[in-house]
Tab-separated table of C-alpha atoms in Angstrom:
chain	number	residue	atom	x	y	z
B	16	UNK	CA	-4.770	10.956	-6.927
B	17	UNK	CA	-6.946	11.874	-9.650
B	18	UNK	CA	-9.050	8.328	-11.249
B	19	UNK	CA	-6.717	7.865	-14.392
B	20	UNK	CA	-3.567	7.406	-11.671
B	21	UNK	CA	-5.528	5.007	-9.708
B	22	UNK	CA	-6.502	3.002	-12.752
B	23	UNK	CA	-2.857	3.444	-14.014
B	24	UNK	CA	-1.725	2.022	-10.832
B	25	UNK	CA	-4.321	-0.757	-10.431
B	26	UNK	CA	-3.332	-1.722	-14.219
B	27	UNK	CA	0.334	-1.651	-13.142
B	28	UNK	CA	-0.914	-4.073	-9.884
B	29	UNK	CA	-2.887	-6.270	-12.844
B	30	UNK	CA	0.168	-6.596	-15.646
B	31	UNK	CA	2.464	-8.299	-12.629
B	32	UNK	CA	-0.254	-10.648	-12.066
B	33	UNK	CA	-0.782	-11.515	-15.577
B	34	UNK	CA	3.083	-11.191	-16.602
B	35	UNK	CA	3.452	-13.687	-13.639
B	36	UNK	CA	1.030	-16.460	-14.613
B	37	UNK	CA	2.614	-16.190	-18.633
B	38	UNK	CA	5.833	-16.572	-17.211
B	39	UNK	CA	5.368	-19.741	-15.160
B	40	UNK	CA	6.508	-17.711	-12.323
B	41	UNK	CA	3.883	-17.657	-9.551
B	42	UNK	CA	0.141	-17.147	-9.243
B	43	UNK	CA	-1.724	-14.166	-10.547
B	44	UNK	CA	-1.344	-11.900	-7.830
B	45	UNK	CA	0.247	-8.286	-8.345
B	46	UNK	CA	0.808	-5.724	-5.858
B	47	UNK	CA	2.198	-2.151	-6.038
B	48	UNK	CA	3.094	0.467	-3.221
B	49	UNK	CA	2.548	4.425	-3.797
B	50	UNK	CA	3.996	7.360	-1.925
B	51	UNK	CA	3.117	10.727	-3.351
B	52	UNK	CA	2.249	9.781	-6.774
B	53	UNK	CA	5.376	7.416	-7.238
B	54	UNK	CA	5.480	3.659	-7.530
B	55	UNK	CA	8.236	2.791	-4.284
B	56	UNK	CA	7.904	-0.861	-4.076
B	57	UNK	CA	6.272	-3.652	-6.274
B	58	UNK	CA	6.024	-7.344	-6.780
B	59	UNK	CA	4.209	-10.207	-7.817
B	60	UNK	CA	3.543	-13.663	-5.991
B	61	UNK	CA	6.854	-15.879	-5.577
B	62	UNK	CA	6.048	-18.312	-3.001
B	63	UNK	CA	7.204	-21.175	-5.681
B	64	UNK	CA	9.783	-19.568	-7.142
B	65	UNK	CA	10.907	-18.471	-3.488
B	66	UNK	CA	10.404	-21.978	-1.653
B	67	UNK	CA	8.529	-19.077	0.353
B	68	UNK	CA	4.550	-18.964	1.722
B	69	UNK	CA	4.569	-15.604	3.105
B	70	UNK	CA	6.211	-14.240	-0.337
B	71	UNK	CA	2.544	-12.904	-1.186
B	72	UNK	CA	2.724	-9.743	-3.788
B	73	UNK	CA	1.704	-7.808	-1.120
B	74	UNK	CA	3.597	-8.737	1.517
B	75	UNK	CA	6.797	-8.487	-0.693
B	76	UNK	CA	5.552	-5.280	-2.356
B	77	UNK	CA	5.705	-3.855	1.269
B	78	UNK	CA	8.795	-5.267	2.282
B	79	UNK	CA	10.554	-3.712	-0.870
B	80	UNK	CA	9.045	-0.359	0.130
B	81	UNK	CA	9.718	-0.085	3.388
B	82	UNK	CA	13.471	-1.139	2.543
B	83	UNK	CA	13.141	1.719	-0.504
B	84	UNK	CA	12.333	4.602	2.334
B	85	UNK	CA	14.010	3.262	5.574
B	86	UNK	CA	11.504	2.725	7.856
B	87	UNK	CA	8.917	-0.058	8.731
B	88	UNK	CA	5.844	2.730	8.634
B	89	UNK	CA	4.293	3.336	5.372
B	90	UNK	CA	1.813	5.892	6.393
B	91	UNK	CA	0.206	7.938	3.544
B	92	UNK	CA	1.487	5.250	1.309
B	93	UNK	CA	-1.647	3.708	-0.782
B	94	UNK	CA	-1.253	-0.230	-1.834
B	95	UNK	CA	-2.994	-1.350	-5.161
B	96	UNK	CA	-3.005	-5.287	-5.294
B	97	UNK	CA	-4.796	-7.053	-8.106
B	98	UNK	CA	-6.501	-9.005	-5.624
B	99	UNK	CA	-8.189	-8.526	-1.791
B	100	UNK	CA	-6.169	-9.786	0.160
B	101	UNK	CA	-5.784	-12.879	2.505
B	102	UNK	CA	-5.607	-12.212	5.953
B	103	UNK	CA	-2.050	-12.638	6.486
B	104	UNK	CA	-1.790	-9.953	3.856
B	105	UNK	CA	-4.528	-7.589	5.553
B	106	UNK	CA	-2.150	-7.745	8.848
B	107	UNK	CA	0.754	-6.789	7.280
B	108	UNK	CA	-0.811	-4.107	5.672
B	109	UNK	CA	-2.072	-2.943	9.021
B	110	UNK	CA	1.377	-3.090	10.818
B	111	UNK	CA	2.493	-1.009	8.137
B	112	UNK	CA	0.269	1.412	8.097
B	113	UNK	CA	-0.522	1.355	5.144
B	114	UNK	CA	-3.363	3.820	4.492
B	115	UNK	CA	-5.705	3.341	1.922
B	116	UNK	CA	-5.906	0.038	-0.123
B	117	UNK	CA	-7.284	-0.213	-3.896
B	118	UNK	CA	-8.198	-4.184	-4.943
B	119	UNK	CA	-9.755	-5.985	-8.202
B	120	UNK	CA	-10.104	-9.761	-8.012
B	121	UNK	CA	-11.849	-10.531	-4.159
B	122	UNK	CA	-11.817	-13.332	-1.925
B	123	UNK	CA	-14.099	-15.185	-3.420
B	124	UNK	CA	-13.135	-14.888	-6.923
B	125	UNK	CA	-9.571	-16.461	-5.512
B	126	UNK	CA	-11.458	-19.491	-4.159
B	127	UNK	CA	-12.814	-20.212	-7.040
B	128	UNK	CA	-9.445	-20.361	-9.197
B	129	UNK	CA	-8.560	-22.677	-6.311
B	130	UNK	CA	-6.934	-20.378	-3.595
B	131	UNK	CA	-7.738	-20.482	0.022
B	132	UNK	CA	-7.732	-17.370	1.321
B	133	UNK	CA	-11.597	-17.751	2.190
B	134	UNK	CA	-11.217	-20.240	4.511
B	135	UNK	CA	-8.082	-18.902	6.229
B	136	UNK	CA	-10.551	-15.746	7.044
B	137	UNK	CA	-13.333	-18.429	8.560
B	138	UNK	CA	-10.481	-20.442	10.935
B	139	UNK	CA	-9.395	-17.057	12.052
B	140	UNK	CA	-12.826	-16.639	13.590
B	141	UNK	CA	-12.614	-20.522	15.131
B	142	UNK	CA	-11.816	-21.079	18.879
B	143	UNK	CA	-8.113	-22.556	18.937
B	144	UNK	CA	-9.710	-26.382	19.324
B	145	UNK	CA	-12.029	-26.132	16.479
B	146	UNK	CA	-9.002	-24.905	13.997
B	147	UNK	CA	-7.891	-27.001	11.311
B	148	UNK	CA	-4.641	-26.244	13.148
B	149	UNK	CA	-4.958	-27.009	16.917
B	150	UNK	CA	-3.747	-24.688	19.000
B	151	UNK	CA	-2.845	-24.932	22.154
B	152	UNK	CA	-1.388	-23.115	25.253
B	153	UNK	CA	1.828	-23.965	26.835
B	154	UNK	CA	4.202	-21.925	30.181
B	155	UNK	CA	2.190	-18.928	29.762
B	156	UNK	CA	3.773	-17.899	33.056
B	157	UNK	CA	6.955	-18.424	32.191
B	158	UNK	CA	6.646	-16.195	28.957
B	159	UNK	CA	5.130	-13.215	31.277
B	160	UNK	CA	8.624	-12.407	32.030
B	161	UNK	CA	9.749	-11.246	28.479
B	162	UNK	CA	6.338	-9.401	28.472
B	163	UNK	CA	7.213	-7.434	31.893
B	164	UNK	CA	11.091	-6.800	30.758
B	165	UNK	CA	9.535	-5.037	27.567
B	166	UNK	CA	7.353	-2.891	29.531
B	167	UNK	CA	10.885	-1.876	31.899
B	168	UNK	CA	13.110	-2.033	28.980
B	169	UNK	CA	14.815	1.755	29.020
B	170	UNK	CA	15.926	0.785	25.534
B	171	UNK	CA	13.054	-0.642	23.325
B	172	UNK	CA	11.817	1.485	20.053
B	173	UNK	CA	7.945	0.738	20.263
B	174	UNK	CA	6.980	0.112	16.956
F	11	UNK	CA	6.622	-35.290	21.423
F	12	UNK	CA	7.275	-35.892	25.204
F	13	UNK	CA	6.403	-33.337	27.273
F	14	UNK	CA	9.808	-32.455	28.624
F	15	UNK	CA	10.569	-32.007	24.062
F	16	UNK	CA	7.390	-29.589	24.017
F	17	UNK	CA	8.400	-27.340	27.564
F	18	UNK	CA	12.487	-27.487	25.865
F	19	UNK	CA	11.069	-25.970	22.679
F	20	UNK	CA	8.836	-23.392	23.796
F	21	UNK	CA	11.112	-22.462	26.253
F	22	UNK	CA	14.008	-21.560	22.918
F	23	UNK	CA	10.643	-19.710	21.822
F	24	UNK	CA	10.289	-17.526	25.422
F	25	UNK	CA	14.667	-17.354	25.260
F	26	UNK	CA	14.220	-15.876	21.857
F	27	UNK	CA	11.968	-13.653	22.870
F	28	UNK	CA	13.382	-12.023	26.064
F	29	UNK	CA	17.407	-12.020	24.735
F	30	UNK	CA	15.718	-9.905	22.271
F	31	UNK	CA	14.248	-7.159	24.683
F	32	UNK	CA	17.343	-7.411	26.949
F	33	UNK	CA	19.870	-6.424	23.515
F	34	UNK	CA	17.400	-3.614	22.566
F	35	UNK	CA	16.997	-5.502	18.631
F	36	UNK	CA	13.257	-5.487	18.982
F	37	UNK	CA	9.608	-6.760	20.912
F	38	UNK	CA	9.101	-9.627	23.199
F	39	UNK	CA	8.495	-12.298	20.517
F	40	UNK	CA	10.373	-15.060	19.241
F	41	UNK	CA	9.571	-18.367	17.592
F	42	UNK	CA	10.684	-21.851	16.486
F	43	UNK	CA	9.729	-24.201	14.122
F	44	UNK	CA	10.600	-28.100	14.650
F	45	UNK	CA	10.419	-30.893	12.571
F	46	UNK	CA	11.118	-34.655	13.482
F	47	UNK	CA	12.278	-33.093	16.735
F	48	UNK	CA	14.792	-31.033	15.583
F	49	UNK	CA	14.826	-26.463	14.993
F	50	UNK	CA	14.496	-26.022	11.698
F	51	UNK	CA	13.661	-22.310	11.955
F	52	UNK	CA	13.865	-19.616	14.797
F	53	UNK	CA	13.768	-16.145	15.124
F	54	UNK	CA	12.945	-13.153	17.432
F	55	UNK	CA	10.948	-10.391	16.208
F	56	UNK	CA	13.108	-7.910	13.813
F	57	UNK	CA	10.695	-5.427	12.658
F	58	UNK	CA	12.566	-2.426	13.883
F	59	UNK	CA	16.367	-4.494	13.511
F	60	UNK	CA	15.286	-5.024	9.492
F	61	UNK	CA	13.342	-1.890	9.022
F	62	UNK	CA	10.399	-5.164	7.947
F	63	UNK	CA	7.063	-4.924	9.803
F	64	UNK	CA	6.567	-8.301	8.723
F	65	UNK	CA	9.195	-9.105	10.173
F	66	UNK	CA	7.416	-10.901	12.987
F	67	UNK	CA	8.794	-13.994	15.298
F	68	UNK	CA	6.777	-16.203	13.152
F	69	UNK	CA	6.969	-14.934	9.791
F	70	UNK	CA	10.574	-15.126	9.981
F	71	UNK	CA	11.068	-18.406	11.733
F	72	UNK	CA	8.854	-20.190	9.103
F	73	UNK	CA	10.638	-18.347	6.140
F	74	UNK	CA	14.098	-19.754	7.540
F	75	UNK	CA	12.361	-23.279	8.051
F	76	UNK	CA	11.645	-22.962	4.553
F	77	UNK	CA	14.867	-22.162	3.167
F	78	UNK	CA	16.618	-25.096	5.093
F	79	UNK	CA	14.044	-27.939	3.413
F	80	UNK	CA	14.003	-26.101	0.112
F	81	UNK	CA	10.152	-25.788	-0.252
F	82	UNK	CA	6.878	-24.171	0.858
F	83	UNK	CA	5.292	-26.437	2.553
F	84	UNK	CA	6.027	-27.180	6.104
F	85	UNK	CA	3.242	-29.959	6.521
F	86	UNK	CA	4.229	-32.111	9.666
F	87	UNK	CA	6.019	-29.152	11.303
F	88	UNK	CA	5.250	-27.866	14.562
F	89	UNK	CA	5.380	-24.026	15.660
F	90	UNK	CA	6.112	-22.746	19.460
F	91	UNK	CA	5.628	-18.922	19.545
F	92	UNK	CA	5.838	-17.132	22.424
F	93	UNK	CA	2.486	-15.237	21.990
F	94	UNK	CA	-0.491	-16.003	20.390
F	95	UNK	CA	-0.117	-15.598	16.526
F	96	UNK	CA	-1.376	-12.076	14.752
F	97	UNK	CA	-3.441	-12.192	12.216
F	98	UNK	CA	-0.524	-11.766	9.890
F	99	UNK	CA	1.382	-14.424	11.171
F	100	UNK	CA	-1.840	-17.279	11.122
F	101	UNK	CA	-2.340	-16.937	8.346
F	102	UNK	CA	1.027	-17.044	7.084
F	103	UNK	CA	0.789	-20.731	9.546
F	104	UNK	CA	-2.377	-21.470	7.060
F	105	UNK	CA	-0.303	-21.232	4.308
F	106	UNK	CA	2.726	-22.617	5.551
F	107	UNK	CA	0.572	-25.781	6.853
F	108	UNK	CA	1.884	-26.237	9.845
F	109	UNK	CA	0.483	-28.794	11.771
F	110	UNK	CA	0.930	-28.000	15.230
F	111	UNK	CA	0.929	-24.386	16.731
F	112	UNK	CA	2.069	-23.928	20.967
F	113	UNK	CA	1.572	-20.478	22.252
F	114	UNK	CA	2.512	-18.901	25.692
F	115	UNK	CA	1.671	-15.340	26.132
F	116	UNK	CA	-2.171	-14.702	24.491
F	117	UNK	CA	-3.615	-11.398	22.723
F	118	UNK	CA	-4.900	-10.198	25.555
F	119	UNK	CA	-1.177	-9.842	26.907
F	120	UNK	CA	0.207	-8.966	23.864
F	121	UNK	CA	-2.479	-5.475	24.004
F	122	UNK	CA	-1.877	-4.888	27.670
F	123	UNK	CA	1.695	-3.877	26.631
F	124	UNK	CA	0.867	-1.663	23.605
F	125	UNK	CA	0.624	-4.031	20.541
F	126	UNK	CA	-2.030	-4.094	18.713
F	127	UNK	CA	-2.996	-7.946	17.476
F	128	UNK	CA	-6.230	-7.759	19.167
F	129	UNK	CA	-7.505	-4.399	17.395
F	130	UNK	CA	-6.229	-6.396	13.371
F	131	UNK	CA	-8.239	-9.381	14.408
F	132	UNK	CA	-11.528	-6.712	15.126
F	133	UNK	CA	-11.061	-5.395	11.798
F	134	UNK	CA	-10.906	-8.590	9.786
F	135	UNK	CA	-14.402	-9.069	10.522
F	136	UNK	CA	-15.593	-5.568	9.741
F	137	UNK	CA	-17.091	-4.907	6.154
F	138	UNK	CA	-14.529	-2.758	3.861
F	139	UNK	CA	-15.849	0.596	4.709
F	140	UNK	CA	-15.702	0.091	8.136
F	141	UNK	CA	-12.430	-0.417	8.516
F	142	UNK	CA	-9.755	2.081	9.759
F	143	UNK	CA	-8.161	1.237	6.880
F	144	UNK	CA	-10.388	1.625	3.464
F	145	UNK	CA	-10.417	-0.328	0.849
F	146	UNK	CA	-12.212	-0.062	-2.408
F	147	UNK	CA	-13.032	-1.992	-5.418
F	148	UNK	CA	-11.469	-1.661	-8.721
F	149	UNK	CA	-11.053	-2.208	-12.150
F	150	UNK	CA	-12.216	-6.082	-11.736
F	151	UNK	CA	-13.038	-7.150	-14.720
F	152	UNK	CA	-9.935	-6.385	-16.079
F	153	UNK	CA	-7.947	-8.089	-13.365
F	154	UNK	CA	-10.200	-11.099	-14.300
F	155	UNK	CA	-7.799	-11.783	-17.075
F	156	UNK	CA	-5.241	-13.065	-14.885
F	157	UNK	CA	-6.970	-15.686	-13.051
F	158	UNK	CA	-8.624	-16.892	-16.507
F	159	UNK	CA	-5.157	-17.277	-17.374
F	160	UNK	CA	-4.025	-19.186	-14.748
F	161	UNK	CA	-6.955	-21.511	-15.135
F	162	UNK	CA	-6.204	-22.533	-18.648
F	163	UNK	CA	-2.406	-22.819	-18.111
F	164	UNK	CA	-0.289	-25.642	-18.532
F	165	UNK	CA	2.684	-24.677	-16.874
F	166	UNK	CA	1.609	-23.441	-13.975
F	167	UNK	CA	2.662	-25.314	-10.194
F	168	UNK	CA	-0.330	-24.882	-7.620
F	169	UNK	CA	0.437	-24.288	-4.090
């Protein structure tokens, strides 16, 4: 991509953030999904609108994507989101292998507008009891069994 | 809870989990969100099923959760899952505000039968370039527009 489409992309990621906040709609957070030069999935931040925390822009921006080619593997695919993202973002742009990831706004420019994502990044790195949500382990032997049927399974599509 | 209420729970979490191996739909993961004692939520993995890679136990069972209450917020709700959260999926907990979070099977199981939670969670603590996945910086004081605008406005609804 030559540095007018990325800008042209980013801008794109930018206007659904904006458009969002003027509408009432969500918070400013764009997101936009590119195979081969072509915009294949897009969205802004609808958690309110959705009654839906994980509806991120993009987390939706890669679900409509991956429902636009047919497959849950986005490899080559670049994301532009108008903001780093969280960490529950970050993950699901790792398990969809996503490539390559263009951001404006950071981490700690969303804290100070009032959004969490920084600390979310520090609990990750807690042990479970120090969490601001315990966690806490419960018939880890009885869950092996799943474990060891999915390493047997004849069937399974490893994904 | 009573005990006997926490075991019952996680083990819908574990059932979830291994029916889903056994029909072939997807991994070894389900999940189940509870409030005042009662499943307000619960799903296996889908990922492959839904052609999602969000779609994770979690992720799903706290979007369905959502949809029965009618809201985003999930404070006072406990999660069984049975493995260990991904990064993805904590932080869509964080968000969610759960309360409570029970886990069976850890990370450590999770990698010892190919999936990868413990390699995301590595590379959320790795600077930008380091990452397998790149990400660079761009166009940010134009995206700063958005978040001035949600600053000043009136009609927005924080979450």
């Amino acid at each position: 991509m030559t540095p007018e489409d990325l800008e042209r992309f980013m801008r794109r990621a930018i206007a659904l953030a904006t458009e969002n906040v003027e509408k009432g709609l969500g918070g400013p957070f764009g997101a936009v999904v590119v195979r081969q030069g072509e915009i294949i999935g897009e969205s802004a931040n609808s958690v309110v609108q959705l009654n839906d925390p994980t509806a991120h822009a993009e987390i939706a921006a890669i679900r409509l994507a991956c429902q636009r080619i047919g497959s849950f593997n986005l490899e080559g695919c670049v994301l532009f989101t108008s903001c780093e993202p969280c960490p529950m973002c970050l993950g699901a742009i790792y398990w969809a292998r996503i490539s390559l990831v263009y951001y404006a706004n950071d981490r700690h420019d969303a804290h100070r507008i009032g959004f969490n994502d920084w600390l979310i990044y520090q609990e990750l790195n807690k042990s479970h009891e120090q969490r601001s949500i315990p966690m806490f382990r419960l018939l880890a032997e009885e869950a092996r069994v799943s474990f060891d049927l999915w390493e047997r399974s004849a069937i399974k599509i490893p994904y």
